[in-house]
PDB file of C-alpha atoms in Angstrom:
ATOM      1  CA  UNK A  19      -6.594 -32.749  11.592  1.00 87.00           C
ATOM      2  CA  UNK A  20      -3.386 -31.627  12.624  1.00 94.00           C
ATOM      3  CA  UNK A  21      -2.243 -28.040  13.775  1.00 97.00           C
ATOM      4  CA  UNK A  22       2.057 -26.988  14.156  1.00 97.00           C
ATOM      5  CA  UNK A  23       3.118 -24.202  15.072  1.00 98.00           C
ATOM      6  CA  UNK A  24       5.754 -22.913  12.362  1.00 98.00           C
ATOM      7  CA  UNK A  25       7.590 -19.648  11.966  1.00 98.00           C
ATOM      8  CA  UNK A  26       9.284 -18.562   8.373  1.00 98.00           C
ATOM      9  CA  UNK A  27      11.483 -15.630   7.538  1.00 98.00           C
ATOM     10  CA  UNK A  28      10.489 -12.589   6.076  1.00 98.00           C
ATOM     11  CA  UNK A  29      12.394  -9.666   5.287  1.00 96.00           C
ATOM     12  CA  UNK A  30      14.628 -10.174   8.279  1.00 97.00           C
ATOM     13  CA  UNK A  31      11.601 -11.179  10.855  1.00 98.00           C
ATOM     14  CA  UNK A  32      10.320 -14.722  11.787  1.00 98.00           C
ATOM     15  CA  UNK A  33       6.730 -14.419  11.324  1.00 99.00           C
ATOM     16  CA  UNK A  34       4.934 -16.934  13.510  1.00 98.00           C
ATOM     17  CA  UNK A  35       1.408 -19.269  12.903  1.00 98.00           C
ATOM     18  CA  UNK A  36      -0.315 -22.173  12.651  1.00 98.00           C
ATOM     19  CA  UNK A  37      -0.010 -25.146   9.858  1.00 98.00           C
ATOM     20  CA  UNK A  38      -2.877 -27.321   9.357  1.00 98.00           C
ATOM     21  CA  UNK A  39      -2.864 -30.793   8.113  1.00 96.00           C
ATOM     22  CA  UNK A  40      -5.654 -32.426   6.514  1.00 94.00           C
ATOM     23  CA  UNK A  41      -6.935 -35.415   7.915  1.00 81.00           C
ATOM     24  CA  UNK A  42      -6.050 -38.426   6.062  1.00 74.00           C
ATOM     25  CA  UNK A  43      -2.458 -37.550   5.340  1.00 64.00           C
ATOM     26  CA  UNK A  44      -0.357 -38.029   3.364  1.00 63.00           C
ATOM     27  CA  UNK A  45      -1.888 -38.036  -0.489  1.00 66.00           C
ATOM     28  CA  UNK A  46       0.379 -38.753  -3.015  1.00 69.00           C
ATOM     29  CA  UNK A  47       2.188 -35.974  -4.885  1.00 80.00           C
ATOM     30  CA  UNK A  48       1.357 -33.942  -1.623  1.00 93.00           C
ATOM     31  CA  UNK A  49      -2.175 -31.526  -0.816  1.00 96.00           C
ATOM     32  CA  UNK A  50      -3.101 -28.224  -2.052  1.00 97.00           C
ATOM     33  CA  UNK A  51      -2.576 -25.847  -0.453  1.00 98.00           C
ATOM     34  CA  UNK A  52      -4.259 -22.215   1.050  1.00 98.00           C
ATOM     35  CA  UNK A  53      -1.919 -19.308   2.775  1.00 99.00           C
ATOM     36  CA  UNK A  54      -4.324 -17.321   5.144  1.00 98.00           C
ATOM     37  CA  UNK A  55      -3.694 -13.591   7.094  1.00 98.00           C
ATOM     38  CA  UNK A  56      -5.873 -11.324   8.827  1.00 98.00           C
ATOM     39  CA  UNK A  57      -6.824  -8.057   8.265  1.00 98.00           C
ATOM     40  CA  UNK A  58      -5.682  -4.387   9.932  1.00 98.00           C
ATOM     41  CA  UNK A  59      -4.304  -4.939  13.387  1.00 98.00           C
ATOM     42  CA  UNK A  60      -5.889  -8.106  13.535  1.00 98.00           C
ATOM     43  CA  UNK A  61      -4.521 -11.605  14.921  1.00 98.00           C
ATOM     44  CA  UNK A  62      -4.412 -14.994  13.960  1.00 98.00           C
ATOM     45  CA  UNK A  63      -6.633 -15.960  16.709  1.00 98.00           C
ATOM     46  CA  UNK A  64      -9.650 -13.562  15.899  1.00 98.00           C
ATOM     47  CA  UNK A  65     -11.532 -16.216  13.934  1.00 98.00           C
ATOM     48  CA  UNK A  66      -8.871 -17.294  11.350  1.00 98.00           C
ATOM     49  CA  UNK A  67      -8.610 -20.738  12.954  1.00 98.00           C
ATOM     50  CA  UNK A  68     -12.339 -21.426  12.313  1.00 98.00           C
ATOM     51  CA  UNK A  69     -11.720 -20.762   8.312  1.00 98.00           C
ATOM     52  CA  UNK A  70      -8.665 -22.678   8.782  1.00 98.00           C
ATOM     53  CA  UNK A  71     -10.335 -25.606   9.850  1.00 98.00           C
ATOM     54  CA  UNK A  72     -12.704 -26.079   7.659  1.00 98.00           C
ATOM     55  CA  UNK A  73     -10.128 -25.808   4.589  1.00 98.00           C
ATOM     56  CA  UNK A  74      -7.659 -28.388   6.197  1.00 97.00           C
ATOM     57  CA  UNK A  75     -11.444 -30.373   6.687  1.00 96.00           C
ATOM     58  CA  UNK A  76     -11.881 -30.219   2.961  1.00 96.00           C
ATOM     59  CA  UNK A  77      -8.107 -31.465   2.344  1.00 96.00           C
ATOM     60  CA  UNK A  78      -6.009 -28.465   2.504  1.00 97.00           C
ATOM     61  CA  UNK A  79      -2.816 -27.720   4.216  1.00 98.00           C
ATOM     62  CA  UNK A  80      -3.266 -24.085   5.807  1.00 98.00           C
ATOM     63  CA  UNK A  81      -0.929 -21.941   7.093  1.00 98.00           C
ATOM     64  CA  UNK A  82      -2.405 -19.097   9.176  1.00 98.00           C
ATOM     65  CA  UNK A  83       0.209 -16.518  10.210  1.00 98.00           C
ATOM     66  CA  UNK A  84       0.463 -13.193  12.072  1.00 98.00           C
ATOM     67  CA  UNK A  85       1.458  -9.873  10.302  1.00 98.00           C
ATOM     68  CA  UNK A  86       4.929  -8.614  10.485  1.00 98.00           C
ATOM     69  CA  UNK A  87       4.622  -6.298  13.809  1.00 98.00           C
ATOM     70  CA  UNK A  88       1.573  -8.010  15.108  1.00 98.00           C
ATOM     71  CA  UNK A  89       0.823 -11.409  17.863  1.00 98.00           C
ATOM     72  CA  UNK A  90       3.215 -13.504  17.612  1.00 98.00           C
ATOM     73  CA  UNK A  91       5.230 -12.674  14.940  1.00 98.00           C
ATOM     74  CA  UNK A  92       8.637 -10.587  15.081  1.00 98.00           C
ATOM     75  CA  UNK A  93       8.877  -7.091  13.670  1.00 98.00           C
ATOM     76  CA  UNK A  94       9.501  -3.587  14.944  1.00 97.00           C
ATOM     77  CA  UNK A  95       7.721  -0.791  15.404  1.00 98.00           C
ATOM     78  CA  UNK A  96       4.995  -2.820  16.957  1.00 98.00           C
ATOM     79  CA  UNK A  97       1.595  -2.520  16.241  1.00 98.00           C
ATOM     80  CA  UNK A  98       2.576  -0.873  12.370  1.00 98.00           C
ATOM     81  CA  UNK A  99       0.505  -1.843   9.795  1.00 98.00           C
ATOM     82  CA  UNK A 100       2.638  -2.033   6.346  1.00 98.00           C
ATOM     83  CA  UNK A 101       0.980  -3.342   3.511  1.00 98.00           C
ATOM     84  CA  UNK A 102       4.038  -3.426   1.498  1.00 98.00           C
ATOM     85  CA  UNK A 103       6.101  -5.325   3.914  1.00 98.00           C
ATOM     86  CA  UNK A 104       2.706  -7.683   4.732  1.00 98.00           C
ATOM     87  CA  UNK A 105       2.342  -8.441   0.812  1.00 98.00           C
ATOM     88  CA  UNK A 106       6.125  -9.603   1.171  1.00 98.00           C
ATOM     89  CA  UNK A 107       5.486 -11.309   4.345  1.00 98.00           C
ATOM     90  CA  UNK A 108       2.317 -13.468   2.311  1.00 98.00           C
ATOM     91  CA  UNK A 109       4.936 -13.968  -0.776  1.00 98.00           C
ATOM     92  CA  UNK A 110       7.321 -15.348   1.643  1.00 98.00           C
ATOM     93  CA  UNK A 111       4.908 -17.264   3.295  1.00 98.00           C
ATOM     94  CA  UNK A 112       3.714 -18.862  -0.288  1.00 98.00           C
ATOM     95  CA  UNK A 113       7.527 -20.184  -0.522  1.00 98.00           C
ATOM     96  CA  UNK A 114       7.293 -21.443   3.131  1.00 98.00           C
ATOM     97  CA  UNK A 115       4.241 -23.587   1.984  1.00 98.00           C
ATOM     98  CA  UNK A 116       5.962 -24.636  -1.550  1.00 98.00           C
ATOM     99  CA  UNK A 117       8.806 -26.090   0.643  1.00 97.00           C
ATOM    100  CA  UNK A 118       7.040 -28.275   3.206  1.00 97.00           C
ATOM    101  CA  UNK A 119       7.021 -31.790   1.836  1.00 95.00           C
ATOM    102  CA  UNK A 120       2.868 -32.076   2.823  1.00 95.00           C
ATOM    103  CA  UNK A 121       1.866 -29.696  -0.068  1.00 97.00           C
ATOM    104  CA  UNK A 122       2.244 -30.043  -3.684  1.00 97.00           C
ATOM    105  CA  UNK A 123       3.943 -26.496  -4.531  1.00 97.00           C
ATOM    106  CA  UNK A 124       1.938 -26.156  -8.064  1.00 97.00           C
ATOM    107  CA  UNK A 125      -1.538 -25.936  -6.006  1.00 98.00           C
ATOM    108  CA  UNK A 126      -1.389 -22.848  -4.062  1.00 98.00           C
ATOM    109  CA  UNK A 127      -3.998 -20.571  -3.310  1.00 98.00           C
ATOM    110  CA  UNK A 128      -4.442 -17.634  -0.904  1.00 99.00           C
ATOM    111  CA  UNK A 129      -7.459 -16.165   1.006  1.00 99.00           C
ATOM    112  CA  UNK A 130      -7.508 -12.570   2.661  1.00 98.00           C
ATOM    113  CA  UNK A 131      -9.991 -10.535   4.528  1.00 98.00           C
ATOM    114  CA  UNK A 132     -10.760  -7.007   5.041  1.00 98.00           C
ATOM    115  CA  UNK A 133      -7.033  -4.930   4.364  1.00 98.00           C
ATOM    116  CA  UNK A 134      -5.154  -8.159   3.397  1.00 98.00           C
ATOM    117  CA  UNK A 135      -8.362  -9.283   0.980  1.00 98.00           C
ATOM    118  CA  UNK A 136      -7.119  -6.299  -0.618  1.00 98.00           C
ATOM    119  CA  UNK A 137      -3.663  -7.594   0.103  1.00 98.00           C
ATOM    120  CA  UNK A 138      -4.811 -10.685  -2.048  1.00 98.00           C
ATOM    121  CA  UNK A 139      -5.724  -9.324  -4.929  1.00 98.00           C
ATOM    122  CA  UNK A 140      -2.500  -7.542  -5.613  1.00 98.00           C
ATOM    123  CA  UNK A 141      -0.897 -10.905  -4.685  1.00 98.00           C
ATOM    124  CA  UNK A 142      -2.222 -12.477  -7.036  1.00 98.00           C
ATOM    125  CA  UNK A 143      -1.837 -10.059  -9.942  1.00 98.00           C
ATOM    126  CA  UNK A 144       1.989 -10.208  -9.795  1.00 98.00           C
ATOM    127  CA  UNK A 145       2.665 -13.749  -8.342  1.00 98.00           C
ATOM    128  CA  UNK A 146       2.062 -16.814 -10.569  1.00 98.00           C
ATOM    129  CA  UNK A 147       2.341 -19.189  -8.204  1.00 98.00           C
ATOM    130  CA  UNK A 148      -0.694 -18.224  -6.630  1.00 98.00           C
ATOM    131  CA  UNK A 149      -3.561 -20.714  -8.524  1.00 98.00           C
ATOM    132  CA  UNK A 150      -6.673 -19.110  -6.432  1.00 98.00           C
ATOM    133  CA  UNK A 151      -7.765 -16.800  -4.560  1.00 98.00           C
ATOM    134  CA  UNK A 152     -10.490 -15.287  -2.335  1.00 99.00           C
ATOM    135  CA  UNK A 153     -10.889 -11.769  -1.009  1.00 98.00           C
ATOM    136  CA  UNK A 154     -13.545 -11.148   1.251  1.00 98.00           C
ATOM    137  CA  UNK A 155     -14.608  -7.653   2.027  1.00 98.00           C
ATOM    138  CA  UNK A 156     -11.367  -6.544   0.604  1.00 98.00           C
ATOM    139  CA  UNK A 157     -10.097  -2.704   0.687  1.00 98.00           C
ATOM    140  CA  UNK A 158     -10.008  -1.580  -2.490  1.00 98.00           C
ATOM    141  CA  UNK A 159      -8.577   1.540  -2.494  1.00 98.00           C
ATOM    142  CA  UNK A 160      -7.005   3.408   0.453  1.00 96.00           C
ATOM    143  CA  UNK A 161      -7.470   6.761  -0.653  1.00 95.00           C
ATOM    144  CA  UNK A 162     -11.047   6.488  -1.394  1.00 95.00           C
ATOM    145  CA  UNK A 163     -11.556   4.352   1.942  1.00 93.00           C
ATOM    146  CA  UNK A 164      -9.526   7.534   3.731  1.00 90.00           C
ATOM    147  CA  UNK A 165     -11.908   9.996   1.534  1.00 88.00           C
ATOM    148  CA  UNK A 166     -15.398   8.172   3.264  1.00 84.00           C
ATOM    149  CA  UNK A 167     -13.821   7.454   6.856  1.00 80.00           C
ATOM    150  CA  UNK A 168     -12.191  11.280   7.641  1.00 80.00           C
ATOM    151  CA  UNK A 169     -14.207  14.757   7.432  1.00 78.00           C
ATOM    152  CA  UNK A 170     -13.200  16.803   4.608  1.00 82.00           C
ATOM    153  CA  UNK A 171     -12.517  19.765   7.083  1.00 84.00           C
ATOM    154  CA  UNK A 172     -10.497  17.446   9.452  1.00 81.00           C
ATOM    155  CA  UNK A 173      -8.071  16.381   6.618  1.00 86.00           C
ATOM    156  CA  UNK A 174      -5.353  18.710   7.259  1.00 91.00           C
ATOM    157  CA  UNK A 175      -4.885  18.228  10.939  1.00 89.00           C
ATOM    158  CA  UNK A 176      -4.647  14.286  10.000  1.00 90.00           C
ATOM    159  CA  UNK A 177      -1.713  15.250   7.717  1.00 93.00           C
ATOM    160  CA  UNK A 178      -0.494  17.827   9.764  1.00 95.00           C
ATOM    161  CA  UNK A 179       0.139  14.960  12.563  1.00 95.00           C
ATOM    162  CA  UNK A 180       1.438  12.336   9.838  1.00 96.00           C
ATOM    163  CA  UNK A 181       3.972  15.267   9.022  1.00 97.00           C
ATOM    164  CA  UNK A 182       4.785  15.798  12.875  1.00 97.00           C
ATOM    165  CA  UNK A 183       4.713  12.044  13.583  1.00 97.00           C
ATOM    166  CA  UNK A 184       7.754  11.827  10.486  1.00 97.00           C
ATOM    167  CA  UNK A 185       9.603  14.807  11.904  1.00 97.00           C
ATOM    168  CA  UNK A 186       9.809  12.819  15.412  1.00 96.00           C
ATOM    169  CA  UNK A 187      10.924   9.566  14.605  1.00 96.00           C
ATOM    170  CA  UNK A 188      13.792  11.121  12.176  1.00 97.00           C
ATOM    171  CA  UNK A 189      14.943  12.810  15.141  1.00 97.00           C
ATOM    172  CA  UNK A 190      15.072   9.521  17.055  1.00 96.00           C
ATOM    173  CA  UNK A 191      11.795   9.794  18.980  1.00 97.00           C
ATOM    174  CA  UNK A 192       9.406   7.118  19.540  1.00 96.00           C
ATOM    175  CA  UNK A 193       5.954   6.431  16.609  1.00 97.00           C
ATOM    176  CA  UNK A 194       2.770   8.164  17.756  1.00 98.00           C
ATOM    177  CA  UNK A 195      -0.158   5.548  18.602  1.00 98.00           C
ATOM    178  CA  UNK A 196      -3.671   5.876  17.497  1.00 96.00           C
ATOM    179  CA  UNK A 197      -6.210   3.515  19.069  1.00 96.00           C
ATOM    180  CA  UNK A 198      -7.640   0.706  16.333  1.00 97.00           C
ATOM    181  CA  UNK A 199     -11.169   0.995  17.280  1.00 96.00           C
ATOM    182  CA  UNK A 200     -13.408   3.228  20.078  1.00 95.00           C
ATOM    183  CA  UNK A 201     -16.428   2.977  21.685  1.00 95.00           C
ATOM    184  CA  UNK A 202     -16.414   6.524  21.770  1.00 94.00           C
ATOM    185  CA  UNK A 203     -17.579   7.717  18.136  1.00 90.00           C
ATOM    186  CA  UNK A 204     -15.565  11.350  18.612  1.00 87.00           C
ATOM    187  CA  UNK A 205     -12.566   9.748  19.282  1.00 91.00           C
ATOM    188  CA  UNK A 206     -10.433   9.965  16.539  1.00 90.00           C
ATOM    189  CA  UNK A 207      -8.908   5.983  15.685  1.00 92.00           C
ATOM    190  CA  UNK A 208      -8.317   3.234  12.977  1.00 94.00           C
ATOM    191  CA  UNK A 209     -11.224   1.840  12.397  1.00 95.00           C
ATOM    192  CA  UNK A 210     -14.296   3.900  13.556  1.00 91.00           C
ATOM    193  CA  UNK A 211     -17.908   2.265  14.363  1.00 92.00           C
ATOM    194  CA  UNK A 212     -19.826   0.657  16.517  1.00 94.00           C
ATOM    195  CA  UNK A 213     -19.272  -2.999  14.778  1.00 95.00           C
ATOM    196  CA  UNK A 214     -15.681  -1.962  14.926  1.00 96.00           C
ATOM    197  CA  UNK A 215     -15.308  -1.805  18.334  1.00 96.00           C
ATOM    198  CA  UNK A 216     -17.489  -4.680  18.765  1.00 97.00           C
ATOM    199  CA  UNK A 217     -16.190  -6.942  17.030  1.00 97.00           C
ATOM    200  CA  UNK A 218     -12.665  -6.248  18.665  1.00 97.00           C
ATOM    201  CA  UNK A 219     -13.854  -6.029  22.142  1.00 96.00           C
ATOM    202  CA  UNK A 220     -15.909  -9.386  21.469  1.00 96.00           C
ATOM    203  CA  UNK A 221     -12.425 -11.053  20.533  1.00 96.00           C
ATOM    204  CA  UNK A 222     -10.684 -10.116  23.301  1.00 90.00           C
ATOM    205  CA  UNK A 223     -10.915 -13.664  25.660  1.00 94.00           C
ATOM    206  CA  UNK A 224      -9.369 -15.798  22.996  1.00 96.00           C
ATOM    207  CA  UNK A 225      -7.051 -13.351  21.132  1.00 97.00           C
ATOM    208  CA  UNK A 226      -5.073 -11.657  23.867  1.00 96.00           C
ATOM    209  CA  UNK A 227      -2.549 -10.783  21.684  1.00 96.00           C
ATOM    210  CA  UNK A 228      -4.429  -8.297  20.163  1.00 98.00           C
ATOM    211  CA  UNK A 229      -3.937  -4.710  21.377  1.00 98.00           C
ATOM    212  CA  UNK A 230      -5.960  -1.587  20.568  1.00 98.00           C
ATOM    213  CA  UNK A 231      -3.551   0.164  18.750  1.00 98.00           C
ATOM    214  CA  UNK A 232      -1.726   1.241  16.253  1.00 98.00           C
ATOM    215  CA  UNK A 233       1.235   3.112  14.833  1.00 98.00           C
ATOM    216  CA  UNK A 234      -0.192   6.839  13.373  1.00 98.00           C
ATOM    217  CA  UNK A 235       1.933   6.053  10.407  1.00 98.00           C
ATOM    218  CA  UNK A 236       0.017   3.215   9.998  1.00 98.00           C
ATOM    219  CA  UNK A 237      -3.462   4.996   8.963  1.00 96.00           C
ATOM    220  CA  UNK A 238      -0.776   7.057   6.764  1.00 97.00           C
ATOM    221  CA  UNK A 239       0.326   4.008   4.988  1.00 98.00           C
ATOM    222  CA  UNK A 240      -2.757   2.304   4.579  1.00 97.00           C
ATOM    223  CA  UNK A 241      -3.983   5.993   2.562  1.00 96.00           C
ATOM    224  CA  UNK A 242      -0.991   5.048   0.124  1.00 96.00           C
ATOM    225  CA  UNK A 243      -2.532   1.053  -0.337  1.00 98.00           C
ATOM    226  CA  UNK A 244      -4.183   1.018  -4.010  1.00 98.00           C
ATOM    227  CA  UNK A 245      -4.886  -2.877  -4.654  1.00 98.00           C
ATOM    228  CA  UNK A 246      -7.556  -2.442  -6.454  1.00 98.00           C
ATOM    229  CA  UNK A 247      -5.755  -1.417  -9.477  1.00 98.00           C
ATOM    230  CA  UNK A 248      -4.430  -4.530 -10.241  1.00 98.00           C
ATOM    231  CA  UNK A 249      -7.509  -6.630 -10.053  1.00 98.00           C
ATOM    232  CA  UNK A 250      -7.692  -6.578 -13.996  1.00 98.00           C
ATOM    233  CA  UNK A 251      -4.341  -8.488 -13.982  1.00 98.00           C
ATOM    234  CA  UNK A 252      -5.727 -11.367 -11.947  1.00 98.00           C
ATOM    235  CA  UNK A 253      -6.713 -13.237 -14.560  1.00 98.00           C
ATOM    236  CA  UNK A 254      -6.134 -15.907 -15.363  1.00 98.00           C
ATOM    237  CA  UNK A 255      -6.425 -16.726 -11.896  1.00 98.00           C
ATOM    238  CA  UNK A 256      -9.512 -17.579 -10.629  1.00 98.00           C
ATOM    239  CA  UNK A 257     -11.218 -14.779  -8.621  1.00 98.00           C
ATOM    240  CA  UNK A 258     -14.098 -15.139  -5.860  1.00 99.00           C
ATOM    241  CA  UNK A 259     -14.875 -12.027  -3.660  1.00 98.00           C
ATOM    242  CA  UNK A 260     -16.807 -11.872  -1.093  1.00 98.00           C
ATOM    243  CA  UNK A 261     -18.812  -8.958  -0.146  1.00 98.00           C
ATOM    244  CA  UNK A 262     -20.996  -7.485   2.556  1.00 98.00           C
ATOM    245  CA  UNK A 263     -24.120  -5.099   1.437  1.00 98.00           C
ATOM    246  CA  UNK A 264     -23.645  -2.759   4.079  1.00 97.00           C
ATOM    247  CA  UNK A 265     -20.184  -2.663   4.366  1.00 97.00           C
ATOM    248  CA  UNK A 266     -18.963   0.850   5.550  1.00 94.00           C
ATOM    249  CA  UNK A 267     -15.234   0.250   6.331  1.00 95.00           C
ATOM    250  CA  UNK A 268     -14.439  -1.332   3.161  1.00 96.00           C
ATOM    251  CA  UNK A 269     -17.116   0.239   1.214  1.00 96.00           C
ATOM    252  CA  UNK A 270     -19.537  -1.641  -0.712  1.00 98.00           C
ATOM    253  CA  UNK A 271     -19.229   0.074  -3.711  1.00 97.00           C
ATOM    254  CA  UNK A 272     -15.980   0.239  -4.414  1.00 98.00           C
ATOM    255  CA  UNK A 273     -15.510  -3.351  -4.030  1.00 98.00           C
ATOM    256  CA  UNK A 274     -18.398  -4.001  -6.777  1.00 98.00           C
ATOM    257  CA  UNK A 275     -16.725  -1.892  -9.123  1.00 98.00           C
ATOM    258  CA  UNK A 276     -13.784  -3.444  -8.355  1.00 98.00           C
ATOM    259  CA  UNK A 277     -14.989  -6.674  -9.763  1.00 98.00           C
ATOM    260  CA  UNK A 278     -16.483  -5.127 -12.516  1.00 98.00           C
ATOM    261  CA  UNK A 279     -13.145  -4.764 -13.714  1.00 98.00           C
ATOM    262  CA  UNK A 280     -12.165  -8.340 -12.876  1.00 98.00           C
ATOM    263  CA  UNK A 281     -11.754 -10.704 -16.205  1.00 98.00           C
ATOM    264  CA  UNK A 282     -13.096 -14.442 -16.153  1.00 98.00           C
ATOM    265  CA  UNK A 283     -13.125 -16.715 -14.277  1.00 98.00           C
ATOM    266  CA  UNK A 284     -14.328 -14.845 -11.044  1.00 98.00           C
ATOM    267  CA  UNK A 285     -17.391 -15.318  -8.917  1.00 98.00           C
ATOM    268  CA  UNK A 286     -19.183 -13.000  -6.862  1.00 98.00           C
ATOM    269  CA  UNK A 287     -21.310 -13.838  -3.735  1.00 98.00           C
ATOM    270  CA  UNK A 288     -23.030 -11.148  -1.746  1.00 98.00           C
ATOM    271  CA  UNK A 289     -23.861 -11.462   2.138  1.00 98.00           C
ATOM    272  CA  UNK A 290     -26.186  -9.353   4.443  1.00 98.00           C
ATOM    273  CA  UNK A 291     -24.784  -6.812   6.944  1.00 98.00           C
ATOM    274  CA  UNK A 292     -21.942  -5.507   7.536  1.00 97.00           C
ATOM    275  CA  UNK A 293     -18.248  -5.787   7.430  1.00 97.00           C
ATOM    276  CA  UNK A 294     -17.445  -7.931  10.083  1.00 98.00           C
ATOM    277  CA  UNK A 295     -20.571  -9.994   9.462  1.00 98.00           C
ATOM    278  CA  UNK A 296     -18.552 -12.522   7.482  1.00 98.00           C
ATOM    279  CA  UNK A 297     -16.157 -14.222  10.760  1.00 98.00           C
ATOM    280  CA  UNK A 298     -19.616 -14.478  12.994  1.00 97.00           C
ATOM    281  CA  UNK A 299     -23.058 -14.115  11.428  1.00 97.00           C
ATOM    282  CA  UNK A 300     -22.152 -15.578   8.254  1.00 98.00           C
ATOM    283  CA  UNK A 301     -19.293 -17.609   8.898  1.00 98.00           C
ATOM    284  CA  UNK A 302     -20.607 -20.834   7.392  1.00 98.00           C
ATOM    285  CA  UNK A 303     -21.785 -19.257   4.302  1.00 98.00           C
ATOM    286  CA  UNK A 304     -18.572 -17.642   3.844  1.00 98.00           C
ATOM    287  CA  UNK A 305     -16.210 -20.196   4.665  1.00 98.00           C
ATOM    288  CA  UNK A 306     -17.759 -22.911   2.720  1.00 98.00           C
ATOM    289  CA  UNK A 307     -18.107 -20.697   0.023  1.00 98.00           C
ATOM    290  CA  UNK A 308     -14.271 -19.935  -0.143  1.00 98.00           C
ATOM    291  CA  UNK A 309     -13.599 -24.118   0.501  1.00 98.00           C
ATOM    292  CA  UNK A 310     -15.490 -24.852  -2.295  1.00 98.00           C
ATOM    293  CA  UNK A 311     -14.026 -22.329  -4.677  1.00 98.00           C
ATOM    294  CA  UNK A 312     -10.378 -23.842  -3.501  1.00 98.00           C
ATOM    295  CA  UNK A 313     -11.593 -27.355  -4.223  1.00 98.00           C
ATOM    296  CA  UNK A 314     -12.906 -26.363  -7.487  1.00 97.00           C
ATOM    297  CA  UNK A 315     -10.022 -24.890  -8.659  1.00 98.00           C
ATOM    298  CA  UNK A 316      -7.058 -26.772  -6.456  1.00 97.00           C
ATOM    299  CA  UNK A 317      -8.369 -30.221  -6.092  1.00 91.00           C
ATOM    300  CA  UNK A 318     -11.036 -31.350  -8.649  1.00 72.00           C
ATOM    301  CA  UNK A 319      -8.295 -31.749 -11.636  1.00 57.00           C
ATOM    302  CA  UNK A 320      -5.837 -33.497  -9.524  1.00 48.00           C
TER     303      UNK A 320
END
């Protein structure tokens, strides 16, 4: 296969990543195709070019990009995690596809994982275009992720610094930082949890671009991020989520409800562990699960 480097615009930024081409190329009318993201704070590099491969390997073009704000990819404040601007940034990147003469613009699907498997969903719901899709360990809802992951008595010092963190930057002052992950489990930061931090730490050789950080607004803004409510809309589409049983960042729970509500056609397959279980322990599972929902549904009627 074949990997370019490609940037598209988005709302003003060029967001930056990698496009894969299958391996024989070209087929006639052009190939399917599968847009691909990472979740919060994450980076192309942490693991998305192993998925990527092994889509382009079953005949895919794949674009793999970095969030608005994030790696490569243009965008200010740095290290600010906005779903609504990274749901643009994958709508915009499903046009960038649908232009490139490799891909055949009526076969698009889209894969997420973790915050933008909840992106995903909501994608999916409002943008036709999108013929599949896969969300694995998606958030579902950020208030009820916010509800599990912060102390009910330490609630109103977290908004009293979201409303103190607002204050300064309208007065021209610079976005308070929290740190994405900690090995230190009193430290208050993004994602808490052992597997948190070690999955991020474990990363670290091969995705320098990654930083520990984040904007404070961010946690604020991923509190407002309800994608599970349109999850009932996807349909048509076909659905396949992909969930870990001990999953306590994006909460197990929720995201079985979640597809509960789902309509035909939609598949469900379960893993062991935990969240991040899916880009190491399980990888093969999960990726070849996802490449053979695509090929189902994006190749097998061409």
């Amino acid at each position: 296969m074949e990997r370019k480097n490609v940037e598209f615009l988005s709302e003003g930024a060029r967001l930056r990543g990698w496009l894969y081409l299958p391996v024989p190329s070209p087929r006639a009318g052009g190939h399917p195709a599968i847009v691909m993201a990472h979740g919060f704070s994450a980076v192309k590099e942490q693991y998305l070019d192993r998925y990527a491969e092994v889509f382009a390997g079953a005949g895919f073009v794949v674009l793999v990009y970095d969030h608005r704000n994030f790696g490569e990819s243009e965008g200010l404040p740095r290290q600010e995690v906005d779903p609504a601007l990274q749901k643009r940034g994958y709508r915009d990147a499903i046009s960038f596809v649908a232009t490139r003469p490799e891909v055949d613009a009526t076969r698009i699907g889209i894969w997420g994982s973790s915050f933008s498997g909840g992106h995903v969903l909501e994608i999916a719901a409002i943008d036709r275009r999108v013929r599949c899709v896969v969300s694995q360990v998606p958030q579902i809802s950020g208030y009820q992720s916010a509800l599990r992951r912060t102390r009910a008595d330490h609630v109103p010092a977290l908004l009293g610094r979201f409303e103190a963190d607002r204050a300064r930057r309208f007065a021209g002052g610079v976005p308070a930082m929290l740190p994405a992950t900690s090995a230190d489990p009193a430290e208050p930061c993004a994602m808490a949890g052992a597997d948190s931090h070690a999955f991020f730490a474990d990363t670290a050789t091969f995705a320098p671009n990654w930083r520990n950080e984040v904007t404070l607004r961010s946690a604020e803004l991923s509190r407002e991020n309800e994608p599970g409510i349109y999850i009932a809309r996807i349909s048509p589409t076909p659905l396949l989520m992909i969930v870990a049983e001990a999953d306590t960042l994006t909460a197990t729970d929720l995201c079985l409800r979640a597809y509960e509500e789902a309509l035909q056609p939609k598949e469900l397959v379960m893993i062991s562990g935990g969240h991040f279980t899916p880009y190491v322990e399980h990888f093969e599972r999960t990726s070849q699960c996802a490449a053979q929902w695509f090929k189902r549904h994006l190749i097998a009627d061409c």
